């Protein structure tokens, strides 16, 4: 099982699931470039999915169950399109739907804070926006710390690495998939989850009424149980 983190966090977002999942699976957590323990640098254009594919090759893993959160859903789908997934879990994934006004307003405020050098304020904005009402104070603080670290690492990069965008065709990804939507998530993300579940040929949609955008941090034990049950 490979755990792919949200771009609002790093691999530490899965710490609460690690022990339960490791009892049943060989579990691999990765930090994308510019997150957690991975520096933000590159010798040329790169992709997160390419990095993960090389890691799997180095570990002699031909296929894995891929569990992703938010923007990492695109990474999981790219790996699945390359034949590296035997099953997918996509927690509140982003789809190809055009951004809505509420999402643009959120992005604009984040950009404004970062342009001012206020990484703490931008990290707190993300926690307020993305964490649902079930999140504990500890989860809030952990998310803010992960996001602030990522902002600081990426803003300090000179030159900034160039990431390659890959085209995706979800209807062509014939892999069993569980797509999760949160009842307290932004409407754009909930619509994206439903849209993607309808596009993927072997997907099942689960809507969690209690969840925000990052349910693995909000009710970790429940998400562990959901993953073990599905996988």
mmCIF file with all atom_site columns, N, CA, C and O in Angstrom, residues 5 10 13 15 24 35 67 75 77 81 85 98-99 108 119-120 123 128 148 169 178 180 192 195 200 210:
data_model
loop_
_atom_site.group_PDB
_atom_site.id
_atom_site.type_symbol
_atom_site.label_atom_id
_atom_site.label_alt_id
_atom_site.label_comp_id
_atom_site.label_asym_id
_atom_site.label_entity_id
_atom_site.label_seq_id
_atom_site.pdbx_PDB_ins_code
_atom_site.Cartn_x
_atom_site.Cartn_y
_atom_site.Cartn_z
_atom_site.occupancy
_atom_site.B_iso_or_equiv
_atom_site.pdbx_formal_charge
_atom_site.auth_seq_id
_atom_site.auth_comp_id
_atom_site.auth_asym_id
_atom_site.auth_atom_id
_atom_site.pdbx_PDB_model_num
ATOM 1   N N  . UNK A 1 5   ? 0.121   11.855 0.041   1.00 0.00 ? 5   UNK A N  1
ATOM 2   C CA . UNK A 1 5   ? -0.429  12.907 0.897   1.00 0.00 ? 5   UNK A CA 1
ATOM 3   C C  . UNK A 1 5   ? -1.036  14.071 0.126   1.00 0.00 ? 5   UNK A C  1
ATOM 4   O O  . UNK A 1 5   ? -0.694  14.344 -1.033  1.00 0.00 ? 5   UNK A O  1
ATOM 5   N N  . UNK A 1 10  ? 1.875   16.582 4.473   1.00 0.00 ? 10  UNK A N  1
ATOM 6   C CA . UNK A 1 10  ? 2.973   15.751 3.995   1.00 0.00 ? 10  UNK A CA 1
ATOM 7   C C  . UNK A 1 10  ? 2.677   14.332 4.464   1.00 0.00 ? 10  UNK A C  1
ATOM 8   O O  . UNK A 1 10  ? 1.559   14.051 4.916   1.00 0.00 ? 10  UNK A O  1
ATOM 9   N N  . UNK A 1 13  ? 0.576   13.116 7.553   1.00 0.00 ? 13  UNK A N  1
ATOM 10  C CA . UNK A 1 13  ? -0.882  13.099 7.701   1.00 0.00 ? 13  UNK A CA 1
ATOM 11  C C  . UNK A 1 13  ? -1.414  11.679 7.897   1.00 0.00 ? 13  UNK A C  1
ATOM 12  O O  . UNK A 1 13  ? -2.541  11.496 8.352   1.00 0.00 ? 13  UNK A O  1
ATOM 13  N N  . UNK A 1 15  ? 0.133   9.375  9.832   1.00 0.00 ? 15  UNK A N  1
ATOM 14  C CA . UNK A 1 15  ? 0.736   8.765  11.026  1.00 0.00 ? 15  UNK A CA 1
ATOM 15  C C  . UNK A 1 15  ? -0.272  7.960  11.832  1.00 0.00 ? 15  UNK A C  1
ATOM 16  O O  . UNK A 1 15  ? 0.051   6.895  12.367  1.00 0.00 ? 15  UNK A O  1
ATOM 17  N N  . UNK A 1 24  ? -1.525  -5.337 8.298   1.00 0.00 ? 24  UNK A N  1
ATOM 18  C CA . UNK A 1 24  ? -2.055  -6.119 7.176   1.00 0.00 ? 24  UNK A CA 1
ATOM 19  C C  . UNK A 1 24  ? -1.286  -5.937 5.879   1.00 0.00 ? 24  UNK A C  1
ATOM 20  O O  . UNK A 1 24  ? -1.367  -6.776 4.987   1.00 0.00 ? 24  UNK A O  1
ATOM 21  N N  . UNK A 1 35  ? 7.962   18.785 0.325   1.00 0.00 ? 35  UNK A N  1
ATOM 22  C CA . UNK A 1 35  ? 7.091   18.443 1.464   1.00 0.00 ? 35  UNK A CA 1
ATOM 23  C C  . UNK A 1 35  ? 7.853   17.543 2.432   1.00 0.00 ? 35  UNK A C  1
ATOM 24  O O  . UNK A 1 35  ? 8.654   16.695 2.012   1.00 0.00 ? 35  UNK A O  1
ATOM 25  N N  . UNK A 1 67  ? -3.427  4.861  -2.039  1.00 0.00 ? 67  UNK A N  1
ATOM 26  C CA . UNK A 1 67  ? -4.366  5.642  -1.231  1.00 0.00 ? 67  UNK A CA 1
ATOM 27  C C  . UNK A 1 67  ? -3.930  7.094  -1.305  1.00 0.00 ? 67  UNK A C  1
ATOM 28  O O  . UNK A 1 67  ? -2.798  7.429  -0.961  1.00 0.00 ? 67  UNK A O  1
ATOM 29  N N  . UNK A 1 75  ? -1.966  12.164 -8.821  1.00 0.00 ? 75  UNK A N  1
ATOM 30  C CA . UNK A 1 75  ? -0.771  11.319 -8.830  1.00 0.00 ? 75  UNK A CA 1
ATOM 31  C C  . UNK A 1 75  ? -1.179  9.855  -8.882  1.00 0.00 ? 75  UNK A C  1
ATOM 32  O O  . UNK A 1 75  ? -0.630  9.064  -9.664  1.00 0.00 ? 75  UNK A O  1
ATOM 33  N N  . UNK A 1 77  ? -3.950  8.560  -10.004 1.00 0.00 ? 77  UNK A N  1
ATOM 34  C CA . UNK A 1 77  ? -4.537  8.226  -11.299 1.00 0.00 ? 77  UNK A CA 1
ATOM 35  C C  . UNK A 1 77  ? -3.472  8.107  -12.383 1.00 0.00 ? 77  UNK A C  1
ATOM 36  O O  . UNK A 1 77  ? -3.574  7.244  -13.264 1.00 0.00 ? 77  UNK A O  1
ATOM 37  N N  . UNK A 1 81  ? -2.852  4.823  -14.513 1.00 0.00 ? 81  UNK A N  1
ATOM 38  C CA . UNK A 1 81  ? -2.831  4.832  -15.981 1.00 0.00 ? 81  UNK A CA 1
ATOM 39  C C  . UNK A 1 81  ? -1.565  4.181  -16.519 1.00 0.00 ? 81  UNK A C  1
ATOM 40  O O  . UNK A 1 81  ? -1.561  3.642  -17.632 1.00 0.00 ? 81  UNK A O  1
ATOM 41  N N  . UNK A 1 85  ? -1.160  0.359  -10.420 1.00 0.00 ? 85  UNK A N  1
ATOM 42  C CA . UNK A 1 85  ? -2.133  0.250  -9.325  1.00 0.00 ? 85  UNK A CA 1
ATOM 43  C C  . UNK A 1 85  ? -3.016  -0.970 -9.513  1.00 0.00 ? 85  UNK A C  1
ATOM 44  O O  . UNK A 1 85  ? -3.468  -1.253 -10.627 1.00 0.00 ? 85  UNK A O  1
ATOM 45  N N  . UNK A 1 98  ? -13.925 22.817 -13.818 1.00 0.00 ? 98  UNK A N  1
ATOM 46  C CA . UNK A 1 98  ? -13.340 24.161 -13.697 1.00 0.00 ? 98  UNK A CA 1
ATOM 47  C C  . UNK A 1 98  ? -13.515 24.702 -12.290 1.00 0.00 ? 98  UNK A C  1
ATOM 48  O O  . UNK A 1 98  ? -14.523 24.414 -11.623 1.00 0.00 ? 98  UNK A O  1
ATOM 49  N N  . UNK A 1 99  ? -12.551 25.487 -11.789 1.00 0.00 ? 99  UNK A N  1
ATOM 50  C CA . UNK A 1 99  ? -12.674 26.060 -10.442 1.00 0.00 ? 99  UNK A CA 1
ATOM 51  C C  . UNK A 1 99  ? -13.919 26.922 -10.302 1.00 0.00 ? 99  UNK A C  1
ATOM 52  O O  . UNK A 1 99  ? -14.305 27.643 -11.225 1.00 0.00 ? 99  UNK A O  1
ATOM 53  N N  . UNK A 1 108 ? -7.064  32.749 -3.984  1.00 0.00 ? 108 UNK A N  1
ATOM 54  C CA . UNK A 1 108 ? -6.600  34.144 -4.043  1.00 0.00 ? 108 UNK A CA 1
ATOM 55  C C  . UNK A 1 108 ? -6.131  34.623 -2.674  1.00 0.00 ? 108 UNK A C  1
ATOM 56  O O  . UNK A 1 108 ? -5.119  35.331 -2.560  1.00 0.00 ? 108 UNK A O  1
ATOM 57  N N  . UNK A 1 119 ? 3.516   32.910 5.911   1.00 0.00 ? 119 UNK A N  1
ATOM 58  C CA . UNK A 1 119 ? 3.300   31.472 5.753   1.00 0.00 ? 119 UNK A CA 1
ATOM 59  C C  . UNK A 1 119 ? 2.432   30.903 6.866   1.00 0.00 ? 119 UNK A C  1
ATOM 60  O O  . UNK A 1 119 ? 1.655   29.977 6.645   1.00 0.00 ? 119 UNK A O  1
ATOM 61  N N  . UNK A 1 120 ? 2.547   31.471 8.076   1.00 0.00 ? 120 UNK A N  1
ATOM 62  C CA . UNK A 1 120 ? 1.706   31.007 9.178   1.00 0.00 ? 120 UNK A CA 1
ATOM 63  C C  . UNK A 1 120 ? 0.244   31.310 8.886   1.00 0.00 ? 120 UNK A C  1
ATOM 64  O O  . UNK A 1 120 ? -0.635  30.462 9.072   1.00 0.00 ? 120 UNK A O  1
ATOM 65  N N  . UNK A 1 123 ? -1.035  28.991 6.209   1.00 0.00 ? 123 UNK A N  1
ATOM 66  C CA . UNK A 1 123 ? -1.232  27.636 6.735   1.00 0.00 ? 123 UNK A CA 1
ATOM 67  C C  . UNK A 1 123 ? -2.499  27.562 7.584   1.00 0.00 ? 123 UNK A C  1
ATOM 68  O O  . UNK A 1 123 ? -3.260  26.591 7.508   1.00 0.00 ? 123 UNK A O  1
ATOM 69  N N  . UNK A 1 128 ? -8.377  26.171 8.466   1.00 0.00 ? 128 UNK A N  1
ATOM 70  C CA . UNK A 1 128 ? -9.768  26.612 8.631   1.00 0.00 ? 128 UNK A CA 1
ATOM 71  C C  . UNK A 1 128 ? -10.642 26.127 7.479   1.00 0.00 ? 128 UNK A C  1
ATOM 72  O O  . UNK A 1 128 ? -11.800 25.734 7.681   1.00 0.00 ? 128 UNK A O  1
ATOM 73  N N  . UNK A 1 148 ? 2.873   24.854 6.742   1.00 0.00 ? 148 UNK A N  1
ATOM 74  C CA . UNK A 1 148 ? 3.825   25.960 6.829   1.00 0.00 ? 148 UNK A CA 1
ATOM 75  C C  . UNK A 1 148 ? 5.219   25.499 6.384   1.00 0.00 ? 148 UNK A C  1
ATOM 76  O O  . UNK A 1 148 ? 5.907   26.229 5.658   1.00 0.00 ? 148 UNK A O  1
ATOM 77  N N  . UNK A 1 169 ? -7.147  10.499 -18.714 1.00 0.00 ? 169 UNK A N  1
ATOM 78  C CA . UNK A 1 169 ? -8.461  10.114 -19.202 1.00 0.00 ? 169 UNK A CA 1
ATOM 79  C C  . UNK A 1 169 ? -9.060  9.122  -18.210 1.00 0.00 ? 169 UNK A C  1
ATOM 80  O O  . UNK A 1 169 ? -8.870  7.908  -18.322 1.00 0.00 ? 169 UNK A O  1
ATOM 81  N N  . UNK A 1 178 ? -12.278 3.367  -4.839  1.00 0.00 ? 178 UNK A N  1
ATOM 82  C CA . UNK A 1 178 ? -13.196 3.902  -3.841  1.00 0.00 ? 178 UNK A CA 1
ATOM 83  C C  . UNK A 1 178 ? -12.977 5.407  -3.799  1.00 0.00 ? 178 UNK A C  1
ATOM 84  O O  . UNK A 1 178 ? -11.862 5.868  -3.528  1.00 0.00 ? 178 UNK A O  1
ATOM 85  N N  . UNK A 1 180 ? -14.114 8.981  -2.095  1.00 0.00 ? 180 UNK A N  1
ATOM 86  C CA . UNK A 1 180 ? -14.742 9.477  -0.869  1.00 0.00 ? 180 UNK A CA 1
ATOM 87  C C  . UNK A 1 180 ? -14.970 10.978 -0.976  1.00 0.00 ? 180 UNK A C  1
ATOM 88  O O  . UNK A 1 180 ? -14.077 11.732 -1.378  1.00 0.00 ? 180 UNK A O  1
ATOM 89  N N  . UNK A 1 192 ? -16.299 17.434 -7.360  1.00 0.00 ? 192 UNK A N  1
ATOM 90  C CA . UNK A 1 192 ? -15.199 16.762 -8.049  1.00 0.00 ? 192 UNK A CA 1
ATOM 91  C C  . UNK A 1 192 ? -15.189 15.270 -7.748  1.00 0.00 ? 192 UNK A C  1
ATOM 92  O O  . UNK A 1 192 ? -14.970 14.441 -8.633  1.00 0.00 ? 192 UNK A O  1
ATOM 93  N N  . UNK A 1 195 ? -18.026 13.669 -9.614  1.00 0.00 ? 195 UNK A N  1
ATOM 94  C CA . UNK A 1 195 ? -17.727 13.669 -11.050 1.00 0.00 ? 195 UNK A CA 1
ATOM 95  C C  . UNK A 1 195 ? -16.715 12.572 -11.394 1.00 0.00 ? 195 UNK A C  1
ATOM 96  O O  . UNK A 1 195 ? -16.905 11.823 -12.362 1.00 0.00 ? 195 UNK A O  1
ATOM 97  N N  . UNK A 1 200 ? -14.825 7.184  -13.621 1.00 0.00 ? 200 UNK A N  1
ATOM 98  C CA . UNK A 1 200 ? -14.030 5.967  -13.504 1.00 0.00 ? 200 UNK A CA 1
ATOM 99  C C  . UNK A 1 200 ? -14.924 4.749  -13.689 1.00 0.00 ? 200 UNK A C  1
ATOM 100 O O  . UNK A 1 200 ? -15.962 4.629  -13.018 1.00 0.00 ? 200 UNK A O  1
ATOM 101 N N  . UNK A 1 210 ? -19.877 13.523 8.001   1.00 0.00 ? 210 UNK A N  1
ATOM 102 C CA . UNK A 1 210 ? -19.145 14.207 9.073   1.00 0.00 ? 210 UNK A CA 1
ATOM 103 C C  . UNK A 1 210 ? -17.836 14.833 8.597   1.00 0.00 ? 210 UNK A C  1
ATOM 104 O O  . UNK A 1 210 ? -17.241 15.650 9.297   1.00 0.00 ? 210 UNK A O  1
#
